[in-house]
Coordinates of C-alpha atoms and ligand atoms in Angstrom, one line a residue:
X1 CA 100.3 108.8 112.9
X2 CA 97.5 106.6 112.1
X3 CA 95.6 106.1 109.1
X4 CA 92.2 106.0 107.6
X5 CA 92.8 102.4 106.4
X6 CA 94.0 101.0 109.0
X7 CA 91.2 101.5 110.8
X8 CA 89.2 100.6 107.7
X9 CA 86.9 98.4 106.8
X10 CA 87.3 97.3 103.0
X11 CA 84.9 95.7 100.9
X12 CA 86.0 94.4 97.1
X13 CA 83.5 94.8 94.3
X14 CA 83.3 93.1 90.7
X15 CA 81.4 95.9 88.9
X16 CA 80.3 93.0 86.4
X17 CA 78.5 91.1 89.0
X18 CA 77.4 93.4 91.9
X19 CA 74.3 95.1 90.9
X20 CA 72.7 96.1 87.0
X21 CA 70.9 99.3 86.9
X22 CA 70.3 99.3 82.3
X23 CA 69.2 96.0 82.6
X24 CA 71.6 94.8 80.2
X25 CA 72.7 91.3 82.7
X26 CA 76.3 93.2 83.3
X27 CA 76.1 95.1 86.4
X28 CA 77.7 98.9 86.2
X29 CA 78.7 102.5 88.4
X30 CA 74.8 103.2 88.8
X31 CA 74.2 99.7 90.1
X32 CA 76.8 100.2 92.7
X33 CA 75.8 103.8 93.1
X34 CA 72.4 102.1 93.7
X35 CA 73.3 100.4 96.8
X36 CA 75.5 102.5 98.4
X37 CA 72.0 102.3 101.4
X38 CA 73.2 98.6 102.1
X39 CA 76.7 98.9 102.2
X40 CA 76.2 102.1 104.7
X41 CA 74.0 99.7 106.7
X42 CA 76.9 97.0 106.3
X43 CA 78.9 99.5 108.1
X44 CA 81.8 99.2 105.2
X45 CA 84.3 101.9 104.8
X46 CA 86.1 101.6 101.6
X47 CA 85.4 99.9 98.7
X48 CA 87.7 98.6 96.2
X49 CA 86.4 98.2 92.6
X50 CA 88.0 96.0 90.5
X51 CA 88.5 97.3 86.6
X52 CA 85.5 98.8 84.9
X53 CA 87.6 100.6 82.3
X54 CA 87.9 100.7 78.4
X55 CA 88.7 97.4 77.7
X56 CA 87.7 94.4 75.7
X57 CA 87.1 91.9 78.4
X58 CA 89.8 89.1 77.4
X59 CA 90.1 89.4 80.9
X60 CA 87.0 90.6 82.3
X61 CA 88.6 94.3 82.6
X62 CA 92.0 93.4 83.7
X63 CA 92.9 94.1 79.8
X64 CA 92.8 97.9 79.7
X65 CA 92.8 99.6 76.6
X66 CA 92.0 103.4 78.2
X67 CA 93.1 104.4 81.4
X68 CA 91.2 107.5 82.0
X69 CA 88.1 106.3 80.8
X70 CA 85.1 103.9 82.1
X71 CA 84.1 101.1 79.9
X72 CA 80.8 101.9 78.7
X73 CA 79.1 99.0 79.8
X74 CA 79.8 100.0 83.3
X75 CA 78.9 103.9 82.4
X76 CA 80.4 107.1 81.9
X77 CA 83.3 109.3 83.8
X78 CA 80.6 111.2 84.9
X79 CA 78.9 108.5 86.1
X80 CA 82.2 107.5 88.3
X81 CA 81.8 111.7 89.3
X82 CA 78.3 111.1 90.9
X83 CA 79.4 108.0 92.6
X84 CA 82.4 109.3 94.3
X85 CA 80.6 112.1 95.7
X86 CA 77.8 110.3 96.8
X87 CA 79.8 107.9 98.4
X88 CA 81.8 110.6 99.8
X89 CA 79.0 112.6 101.4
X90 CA 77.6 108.8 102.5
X91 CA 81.5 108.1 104.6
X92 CA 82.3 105.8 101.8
X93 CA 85.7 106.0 100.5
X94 CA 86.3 104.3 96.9
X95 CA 89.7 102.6 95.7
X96 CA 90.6 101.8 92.1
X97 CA 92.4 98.5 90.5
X98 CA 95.2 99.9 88.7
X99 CA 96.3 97.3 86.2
X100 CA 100.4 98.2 85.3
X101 CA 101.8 95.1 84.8
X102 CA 100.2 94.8 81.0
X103 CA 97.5 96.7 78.7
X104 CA 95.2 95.2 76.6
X105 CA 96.7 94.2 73.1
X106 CA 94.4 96.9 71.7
X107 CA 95.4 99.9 73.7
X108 CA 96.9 102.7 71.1
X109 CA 99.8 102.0 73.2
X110 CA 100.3 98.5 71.7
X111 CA 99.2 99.3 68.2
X112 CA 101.9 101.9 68.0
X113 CA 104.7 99.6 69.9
X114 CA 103.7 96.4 67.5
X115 CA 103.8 98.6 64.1
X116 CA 107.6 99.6 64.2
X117 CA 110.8 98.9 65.9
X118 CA 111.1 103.0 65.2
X119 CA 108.1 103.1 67.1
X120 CA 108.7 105.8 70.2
X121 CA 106.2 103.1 72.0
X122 CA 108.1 100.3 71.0
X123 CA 110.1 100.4 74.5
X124 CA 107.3 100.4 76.4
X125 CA 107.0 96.7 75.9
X126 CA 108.4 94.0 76.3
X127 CA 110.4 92.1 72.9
X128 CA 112.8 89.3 71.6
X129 CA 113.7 88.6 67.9
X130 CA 112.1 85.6 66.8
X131 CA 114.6 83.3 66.5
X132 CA 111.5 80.1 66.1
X133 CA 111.5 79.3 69.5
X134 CA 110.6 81.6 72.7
X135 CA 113.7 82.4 74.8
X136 CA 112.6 80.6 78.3
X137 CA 110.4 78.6 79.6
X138 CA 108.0 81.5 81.5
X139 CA 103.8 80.6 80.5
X140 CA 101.2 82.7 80.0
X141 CA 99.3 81.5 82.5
X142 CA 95.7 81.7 81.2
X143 CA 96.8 80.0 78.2
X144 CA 98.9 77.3 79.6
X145 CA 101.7 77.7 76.5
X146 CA 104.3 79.9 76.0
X147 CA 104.1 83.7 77.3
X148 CA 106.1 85.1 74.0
X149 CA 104.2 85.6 71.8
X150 CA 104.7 86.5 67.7
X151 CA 104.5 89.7 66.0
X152 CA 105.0 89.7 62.3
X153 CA 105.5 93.0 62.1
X154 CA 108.5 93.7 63.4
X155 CA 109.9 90.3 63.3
X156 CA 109.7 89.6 67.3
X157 CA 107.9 88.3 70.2
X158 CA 106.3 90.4 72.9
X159 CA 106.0 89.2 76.7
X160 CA 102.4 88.2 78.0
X161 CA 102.4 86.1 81.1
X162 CA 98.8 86.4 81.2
X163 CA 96.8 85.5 77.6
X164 CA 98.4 87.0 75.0
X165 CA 95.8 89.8 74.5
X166 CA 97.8 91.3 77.4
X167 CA 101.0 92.6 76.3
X168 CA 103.5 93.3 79.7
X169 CA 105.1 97.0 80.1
X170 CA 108.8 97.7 80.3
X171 CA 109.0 99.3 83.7
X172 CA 112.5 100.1 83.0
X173 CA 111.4 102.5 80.4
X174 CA 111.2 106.5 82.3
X175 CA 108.5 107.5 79.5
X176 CA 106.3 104.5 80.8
X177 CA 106.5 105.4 84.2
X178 CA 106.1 109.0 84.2
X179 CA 102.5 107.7 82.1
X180 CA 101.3 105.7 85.0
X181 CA 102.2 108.5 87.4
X182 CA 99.9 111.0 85.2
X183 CA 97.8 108.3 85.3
X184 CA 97.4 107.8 88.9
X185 CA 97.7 111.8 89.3
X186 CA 94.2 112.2 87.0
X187 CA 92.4 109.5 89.1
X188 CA 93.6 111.5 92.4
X189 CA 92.2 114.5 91.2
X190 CA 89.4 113.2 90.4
X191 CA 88.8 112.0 94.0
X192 CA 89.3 108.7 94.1
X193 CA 91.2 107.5 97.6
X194 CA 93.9 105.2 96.8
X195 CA 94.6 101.5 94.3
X196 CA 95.4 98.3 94.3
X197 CA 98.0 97.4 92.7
X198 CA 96.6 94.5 90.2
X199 CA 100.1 92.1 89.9
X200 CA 101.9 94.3 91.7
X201 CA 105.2 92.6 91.9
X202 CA 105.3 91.3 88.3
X203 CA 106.3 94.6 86.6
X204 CA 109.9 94.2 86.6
X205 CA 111.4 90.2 85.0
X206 CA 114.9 89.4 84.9
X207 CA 116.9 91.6 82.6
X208 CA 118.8 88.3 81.3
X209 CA 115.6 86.3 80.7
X210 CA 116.5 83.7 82.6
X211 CA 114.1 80.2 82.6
X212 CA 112.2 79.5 86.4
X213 CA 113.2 76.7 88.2
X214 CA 110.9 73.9 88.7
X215 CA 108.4 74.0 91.4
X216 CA 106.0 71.1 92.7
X217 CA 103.4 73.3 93.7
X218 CA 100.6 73.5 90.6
X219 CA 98.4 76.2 92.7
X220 CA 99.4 79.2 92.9
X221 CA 103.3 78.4 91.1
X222 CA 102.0 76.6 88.1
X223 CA 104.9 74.4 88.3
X224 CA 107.4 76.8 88.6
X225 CA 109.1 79.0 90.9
X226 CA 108.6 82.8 89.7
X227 CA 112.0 84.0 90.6
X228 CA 112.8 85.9 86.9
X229 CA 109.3 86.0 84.9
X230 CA 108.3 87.8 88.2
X231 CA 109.1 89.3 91.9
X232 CA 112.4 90.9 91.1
X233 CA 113.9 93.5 93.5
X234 CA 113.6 96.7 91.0
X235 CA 110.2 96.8 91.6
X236 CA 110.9 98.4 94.9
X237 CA 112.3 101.8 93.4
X238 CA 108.5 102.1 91.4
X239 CA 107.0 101.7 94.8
X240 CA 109.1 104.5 96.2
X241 CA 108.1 106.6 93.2
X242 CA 104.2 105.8 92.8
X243 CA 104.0 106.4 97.1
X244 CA 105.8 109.8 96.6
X245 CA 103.0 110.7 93.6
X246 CA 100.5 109.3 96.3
X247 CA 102.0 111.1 99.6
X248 CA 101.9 114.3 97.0
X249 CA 98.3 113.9 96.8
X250 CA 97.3 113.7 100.1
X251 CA 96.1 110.5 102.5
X252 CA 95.8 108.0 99.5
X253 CA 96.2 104.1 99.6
X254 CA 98.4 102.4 97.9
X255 CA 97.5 98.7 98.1
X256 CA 99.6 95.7 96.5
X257 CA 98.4 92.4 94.7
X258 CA 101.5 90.3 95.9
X259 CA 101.2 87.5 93.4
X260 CA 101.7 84.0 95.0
X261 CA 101.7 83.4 98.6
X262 CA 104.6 84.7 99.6
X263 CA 104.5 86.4 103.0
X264 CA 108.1 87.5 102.9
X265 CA 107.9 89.1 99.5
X266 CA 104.4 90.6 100.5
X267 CA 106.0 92.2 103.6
X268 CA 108.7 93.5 101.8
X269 CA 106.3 95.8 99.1
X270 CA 106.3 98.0 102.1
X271 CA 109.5 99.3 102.4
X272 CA 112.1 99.3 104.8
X273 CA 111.5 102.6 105.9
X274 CA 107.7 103.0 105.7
X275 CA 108.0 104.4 101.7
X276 CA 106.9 101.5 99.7
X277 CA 103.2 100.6 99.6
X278 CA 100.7 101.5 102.5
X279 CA 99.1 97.8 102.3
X280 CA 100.5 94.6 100.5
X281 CA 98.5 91.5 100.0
X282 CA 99.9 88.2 102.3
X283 CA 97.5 85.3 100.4
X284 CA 98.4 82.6 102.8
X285 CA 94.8 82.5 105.0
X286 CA 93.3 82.0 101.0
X287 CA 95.2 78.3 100.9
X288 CA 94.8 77.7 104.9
X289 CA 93.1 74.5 105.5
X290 CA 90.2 74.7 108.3
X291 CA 91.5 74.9 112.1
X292 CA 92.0 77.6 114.9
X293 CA 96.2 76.7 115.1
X294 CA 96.3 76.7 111.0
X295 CA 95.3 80.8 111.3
X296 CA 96.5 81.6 114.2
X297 CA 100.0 80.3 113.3
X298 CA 99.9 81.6 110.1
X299 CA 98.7 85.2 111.8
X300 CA 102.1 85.2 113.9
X301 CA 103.9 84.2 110.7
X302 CA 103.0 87.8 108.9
X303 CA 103.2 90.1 112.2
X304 CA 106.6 88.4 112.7
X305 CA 107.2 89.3 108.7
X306 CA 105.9 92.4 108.9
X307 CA 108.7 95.3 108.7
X308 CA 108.1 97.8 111.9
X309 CA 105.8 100.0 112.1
X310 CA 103.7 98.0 108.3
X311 CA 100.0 97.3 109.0
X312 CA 99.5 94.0 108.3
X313 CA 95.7 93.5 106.5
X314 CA 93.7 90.0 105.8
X315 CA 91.7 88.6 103.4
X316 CA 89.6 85.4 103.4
X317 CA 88.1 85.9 99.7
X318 CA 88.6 87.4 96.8
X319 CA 87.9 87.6 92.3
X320 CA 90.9 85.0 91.8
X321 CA 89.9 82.2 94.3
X322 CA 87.2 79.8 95.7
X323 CA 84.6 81.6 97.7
X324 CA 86.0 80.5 101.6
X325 CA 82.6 79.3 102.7
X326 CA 83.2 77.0 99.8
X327 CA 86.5 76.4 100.7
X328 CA 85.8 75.2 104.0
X329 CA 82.9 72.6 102.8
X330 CA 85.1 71.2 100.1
X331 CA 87.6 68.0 101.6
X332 CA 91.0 70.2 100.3
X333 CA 90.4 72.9 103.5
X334 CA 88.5 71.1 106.2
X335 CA 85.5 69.1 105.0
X336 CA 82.3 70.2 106.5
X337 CA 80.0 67.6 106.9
X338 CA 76.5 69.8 106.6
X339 CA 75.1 73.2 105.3
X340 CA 74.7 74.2 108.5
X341 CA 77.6 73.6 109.6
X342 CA 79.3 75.7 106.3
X343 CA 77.3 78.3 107.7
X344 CA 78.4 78.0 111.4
X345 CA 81.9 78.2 109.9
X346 CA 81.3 81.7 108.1
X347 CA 80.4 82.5 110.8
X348 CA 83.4 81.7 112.6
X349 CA 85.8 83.1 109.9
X350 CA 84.1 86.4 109.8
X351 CA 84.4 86.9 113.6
X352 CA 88.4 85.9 112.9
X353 CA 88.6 88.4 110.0
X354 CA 86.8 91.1 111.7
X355 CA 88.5 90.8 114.8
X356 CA 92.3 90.2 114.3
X357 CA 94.9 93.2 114.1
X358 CA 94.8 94.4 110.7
X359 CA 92.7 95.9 108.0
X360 CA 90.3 93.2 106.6
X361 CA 88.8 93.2 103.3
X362 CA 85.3 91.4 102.6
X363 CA 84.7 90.4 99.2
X364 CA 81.3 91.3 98.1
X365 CA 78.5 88.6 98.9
X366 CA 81.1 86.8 101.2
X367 CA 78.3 88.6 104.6
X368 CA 75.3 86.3 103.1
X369 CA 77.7 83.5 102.9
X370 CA 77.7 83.4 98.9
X371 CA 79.4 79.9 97.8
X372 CA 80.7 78.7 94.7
X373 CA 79.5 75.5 92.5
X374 CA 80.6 73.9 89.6
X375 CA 79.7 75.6 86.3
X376 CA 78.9 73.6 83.2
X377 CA 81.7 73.7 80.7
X378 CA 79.1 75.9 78.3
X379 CA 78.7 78.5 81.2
X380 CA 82.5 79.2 81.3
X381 CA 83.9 82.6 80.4
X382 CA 87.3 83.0 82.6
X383 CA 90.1 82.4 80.5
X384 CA 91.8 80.4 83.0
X385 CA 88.5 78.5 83.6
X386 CA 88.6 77.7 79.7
X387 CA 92.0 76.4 79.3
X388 CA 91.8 74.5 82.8
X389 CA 88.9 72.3 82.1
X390 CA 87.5 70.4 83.7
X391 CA 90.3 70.6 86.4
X392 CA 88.2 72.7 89.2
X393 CA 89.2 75.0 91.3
X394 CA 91.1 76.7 88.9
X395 CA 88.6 78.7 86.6
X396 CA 86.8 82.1 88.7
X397 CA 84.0 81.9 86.8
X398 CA 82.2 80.2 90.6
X399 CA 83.5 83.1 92.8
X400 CA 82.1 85.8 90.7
X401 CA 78.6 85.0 90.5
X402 CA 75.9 88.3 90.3
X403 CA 75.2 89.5 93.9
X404 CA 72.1 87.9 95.7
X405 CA 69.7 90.7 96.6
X406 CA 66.7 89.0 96.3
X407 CA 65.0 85.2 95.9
X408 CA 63.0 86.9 93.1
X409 CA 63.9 86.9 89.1
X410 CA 67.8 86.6 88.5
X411 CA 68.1 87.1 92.1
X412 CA 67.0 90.7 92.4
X413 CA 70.5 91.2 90.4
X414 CA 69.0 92.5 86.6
X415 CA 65.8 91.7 84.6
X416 CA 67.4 90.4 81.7
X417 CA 69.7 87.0 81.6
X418 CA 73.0 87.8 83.8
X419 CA 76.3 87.7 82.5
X420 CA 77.2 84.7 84.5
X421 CA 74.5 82.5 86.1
X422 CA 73.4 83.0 89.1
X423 CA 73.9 80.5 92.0
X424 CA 71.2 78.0 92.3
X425 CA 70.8 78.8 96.2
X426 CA 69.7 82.5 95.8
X427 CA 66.0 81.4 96.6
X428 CA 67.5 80.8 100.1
X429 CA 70.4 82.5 100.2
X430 CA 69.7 86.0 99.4
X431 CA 70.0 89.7 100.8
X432 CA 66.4 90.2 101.6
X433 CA 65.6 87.6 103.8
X434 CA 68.9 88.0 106.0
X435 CA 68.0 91.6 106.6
X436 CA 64.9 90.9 108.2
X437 CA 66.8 88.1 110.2
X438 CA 68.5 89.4 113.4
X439 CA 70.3 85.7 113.0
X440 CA 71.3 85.5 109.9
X441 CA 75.0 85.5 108.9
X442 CA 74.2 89.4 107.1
X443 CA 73.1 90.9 110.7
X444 CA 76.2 88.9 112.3
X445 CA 78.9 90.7 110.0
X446 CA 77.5 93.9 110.5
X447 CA 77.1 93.4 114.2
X448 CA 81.0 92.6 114.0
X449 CA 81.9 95.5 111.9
X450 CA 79.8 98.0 114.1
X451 CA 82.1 96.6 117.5
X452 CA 84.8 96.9 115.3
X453 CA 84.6 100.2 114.7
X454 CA 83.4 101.5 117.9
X455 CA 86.4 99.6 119.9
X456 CA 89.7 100.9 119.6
X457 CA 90.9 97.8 120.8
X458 CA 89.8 96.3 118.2
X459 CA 90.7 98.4 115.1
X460 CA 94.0 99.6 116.6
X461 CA 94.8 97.9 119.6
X462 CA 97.4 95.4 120.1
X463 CA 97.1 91.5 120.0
X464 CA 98.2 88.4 122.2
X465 CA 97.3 85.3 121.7
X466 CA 96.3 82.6 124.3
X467 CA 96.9 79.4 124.8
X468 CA 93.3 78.0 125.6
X469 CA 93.0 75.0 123.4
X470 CA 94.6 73.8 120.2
X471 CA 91.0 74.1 118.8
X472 CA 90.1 77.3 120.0
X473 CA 91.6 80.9 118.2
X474 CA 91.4 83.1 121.7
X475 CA 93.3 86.5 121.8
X476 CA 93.3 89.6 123.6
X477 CA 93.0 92.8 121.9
X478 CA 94.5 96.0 124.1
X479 CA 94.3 99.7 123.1
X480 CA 95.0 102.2 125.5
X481 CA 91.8 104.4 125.5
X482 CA 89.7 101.7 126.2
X483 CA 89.0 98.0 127.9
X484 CA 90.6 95.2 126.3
X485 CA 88.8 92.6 123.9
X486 CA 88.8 89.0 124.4
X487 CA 88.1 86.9 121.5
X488 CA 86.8 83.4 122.0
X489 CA 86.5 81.4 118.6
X490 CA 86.0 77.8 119.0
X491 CA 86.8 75.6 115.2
X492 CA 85.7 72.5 116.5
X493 CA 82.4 71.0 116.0
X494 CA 81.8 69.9 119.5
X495 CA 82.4 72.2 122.8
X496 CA 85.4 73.2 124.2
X497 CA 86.1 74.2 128.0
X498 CA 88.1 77.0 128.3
X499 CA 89.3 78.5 131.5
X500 CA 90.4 81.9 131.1
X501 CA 90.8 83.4 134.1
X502 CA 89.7 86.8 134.2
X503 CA 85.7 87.8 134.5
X504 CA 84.1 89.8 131.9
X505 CA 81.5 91.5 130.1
X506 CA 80.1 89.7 127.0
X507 CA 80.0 92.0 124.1
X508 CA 78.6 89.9 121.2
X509 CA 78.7 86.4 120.9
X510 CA 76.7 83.8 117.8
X511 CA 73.3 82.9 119.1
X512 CA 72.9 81.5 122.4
X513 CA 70.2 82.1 124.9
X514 CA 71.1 84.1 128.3
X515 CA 73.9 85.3 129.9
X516 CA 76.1 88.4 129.3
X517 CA 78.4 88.0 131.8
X518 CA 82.0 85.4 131.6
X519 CA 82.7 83.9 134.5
X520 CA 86.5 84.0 136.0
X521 CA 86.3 80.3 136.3
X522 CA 86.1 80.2 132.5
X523 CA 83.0 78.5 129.9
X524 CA 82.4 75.9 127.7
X525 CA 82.3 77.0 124.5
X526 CA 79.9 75.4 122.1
X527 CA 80.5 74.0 118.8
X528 CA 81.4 76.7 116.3
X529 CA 80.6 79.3 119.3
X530 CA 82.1 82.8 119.2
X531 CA 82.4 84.9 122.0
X532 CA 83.9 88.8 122.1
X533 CA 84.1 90.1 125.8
X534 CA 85.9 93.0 127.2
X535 CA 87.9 91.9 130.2
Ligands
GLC601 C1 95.5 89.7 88.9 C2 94.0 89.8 89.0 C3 93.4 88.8 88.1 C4 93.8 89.0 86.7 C5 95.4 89.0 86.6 C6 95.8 89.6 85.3 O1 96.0 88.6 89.5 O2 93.6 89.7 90.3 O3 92.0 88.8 88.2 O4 93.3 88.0 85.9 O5 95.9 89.9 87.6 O6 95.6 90.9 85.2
CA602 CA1 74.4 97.1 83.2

């Protein structure tokens, strides 16, 4: 049986930075509620909101100090109410960022576990005596020192592999779980469709504490391989559980943040028998450097990973990383030489994303090619980008930038000064003028989205890649209800010949003058060209 996300379009939102409707620089539920017109008009299916709830923003919301609640800077419950049923009645289905692996330090939660070893909370955590030294070597990550942390009170350390404003849950604890499961049982009620699973495969450590080896890698591994602070095989019996509460509920997605860039682990989050997660997270196309065989190869790699039957999903950007059409300028992933040829290769990368077998997931402001740049060290307020100074690259403060609507006042984002500044391109590089623009890169993701989802070959059907040129992605996309798909996407900046044999009928292809038919004896693709055909 198929399902409504895999045939989905998803599209990630950071509530602080999409759209402000109070004015207050922060955007919130009624901003988002706000545009629900534009992201009908994207053609976007799903959207996953990162955190808005209680919490006091150590971490930008993934600190929670109230799971049933919204933060009131983002609104009320019943402002959530009237934006699930709006989007409901407009198609859109909305997913929520469950954050399990750790509360906020000031959730009642915490209070009660840090007051008392007697404490019937006190489980719930994570503890060693203090002995004047922490027990192994495992960081807290945004703090670059030691993830145990002191509490005077009761004479120990508590686990925080995060900051230390965010305590880390003791899965093996029954009480615990069964408090998530409410959890996730109230938000299902509620209507919500599904979550992702923020660190997904950090809840369970080694139950003997051991130290992580060392690891070269500094991005994502911070210098160490997380084989005990993290990724540990227990976690698999709390995906069993949390997809029977879902399955109980009806057709809702359970999506996992596979920390790292692990294929292998990510593949494994979805069971062996189809009764683990619906959806798990493979990060490796967020580290791929620029270059048709680089994807494609890494594409096979997670089909072949994939157990049967386990819907694989992609994801170019996302809150935690580099915008990609960044990426792709910078020397690290490919170097391009000019902005319009950054834009030529969001162009490309969208048609890849849009068009391969799996679910894909936009990250908001990724359609009008939103990019990152440096922030001055006064502008910081990630955690990470904080303590990482001035390394860059490191610090998320760049990929979370307020939405471009407009090249008016803060970008058409809020009247008063934004919570983050604004990227100095908006003038340019905005909403507004792409909708109006039947070539901009806006009105080239939607026309991809729209043939996505009216071609089963290309939300459902099956894939097989050609071998054209080592520069060129080219696949075939087959379902059985309709023709089959070709997809044409040349990564070099100068043309490419390709011969493919079998005539066609050109579906959508990047701006080019003339011509909808391809010729049997093949085409010469141009630089950065995309061509979709059914054949
Ligand atoms: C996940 C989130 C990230 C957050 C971290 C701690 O990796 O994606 O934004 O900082 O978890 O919750
Ligand atoms: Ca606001």
């Amino acid at each position: 049986m198929r399902h409504w996300w895999e045939d989905a379009v998803f599209y990630q939102i950071y509530p602080r930075s999409f759209a402000d409707s109070n004015e207050d620089g922060i955007g919130d539920l009624q901003g988002i509620r706000n545009k629900l017109g534009y992201l009908v008009d994207l053609g976007v299916d799903v959207l996953w909101i990162s955190p808005f709830f209680k919490s006091p923003m150590k971490d930008f919301g993934y600190d929670v100090s109230d799971y049933r609640d919204v933060d009131p800077m983002f609104g009320t419950l019943d402002d959530l109410r009237t934006l699930l049923s709006d989007a409901k009645t407009r198609g859109i289905r909305i997913v929520l960022d469950l954050v399990a692996n750790h509360s906020s330090d000031e959730h009642p939660w915490f209070f009660e576990a840090r007051s008392s070893k007697d404490s019937p909370k006190h489980d719930w955590y994570l503890w060693v005596p203090e002995t004047g030294r922490p027990p192994n070597n495992w960081t807290a990550i945004f703090e670059l020192g030691s993830a145990w942390h002191p509490n005077l009170a009761t004479g120990e350390r508590y686990l925080g592999t995060f900051t230390k404003y965010q305590p880390e849950f003791n899965w093996r604890n029954d009480e615990l779980r069964e408090a998530f499961y409410d959890i996730m049982r109230f938000w299902y009620a509620l209507g919500v469709d599904g979550f992702r699973l923020d660190v997904a495969t950090g809840y369970f450590k080694d139950s003997e504490l051991r130290s992580n080896p060392f690891s070269s890698k500094a991005n994502p591994d911070f210098f160490q391989k997380h084989i005990y602070d993290r990724n540990r095989p227990e976690v698999h019996e709390v995906f069993k559980e949390m997809r029977a509460v879902a399955d109980a509920a009806g057709e809702r997605v359970l999506i996992g943040e596979t920390h790292g860039q692990d294929r292998l682990l990510a593949a494994s989050c979805y069971g062996k028998h189809d009764d683990e997660l619906h959806l798990a997270f493979n990060f490796e196309f967020l580290y791929e450097k620029w270059g048709a065989r680089n994807f494609r190869e890494s594409a096979e790699r997670w089909y072949a990973a994939l157990p049967d039957g386990a819907w694989p999903n992609f994801t170019l950007s996302n809150h935690d990383h580099p915008r990609h059409a960044w990426r792709y300028r910078g020397r690290r992933f490919g170097g391009a030489s000019s902005e319009a040829e950054t834009e030529a290769r969001a162009r490309v990368a969208a048609a890849m994303l849009l068009t391969l077998r799996g679910t894909p997931f936009i990250y908001y402001g990724e359609e009008i090619g939103m990019t990152c740049y440096p922030f001055p060290r006064a502008a910081l307020r990630d955690p990470l980008g904080i303590a990482t100074w001035p390394l860059r690259g490191l610090g998320r403060d760049p990929e979370r930038t307020p939405m471009q609507w407009t090249g008016g006042e803060n970008a058409g984002f809020s009247t008063a000064k934004p919570w983050l500044p604004i990227n100095r391109d908006y003038r340019s590089r905005n909403v507004a003028t792409q909708e109006t623009d039947p070539a901009s890169l806006l009105s080239w993701y939607k026309s991809l989205i729209a043939l996505r989802r009216a071609k089963a070959a290309l939300h459902e059907g099956s894939i097989t890649f050609l071998d054209l040129d080592v520069d060129v992605l080219a696949y075939t996309r087959r379902a059985a209800s309709c023709e089959s798909i070709l997809v044409l996407i040349n990564f070099a900046s100068q043309p490419r010949a390709i011969s493919q044999g079998a005539p066609g009928r050109v579906v959508l292809r990047t701006a080019r003058a003339g011509g909808t038919a391809l010729k049997a004896e093949g085409i010469v693709l141009k630089p950065y060209e995309v061509v979709i055909a059914e054949v």
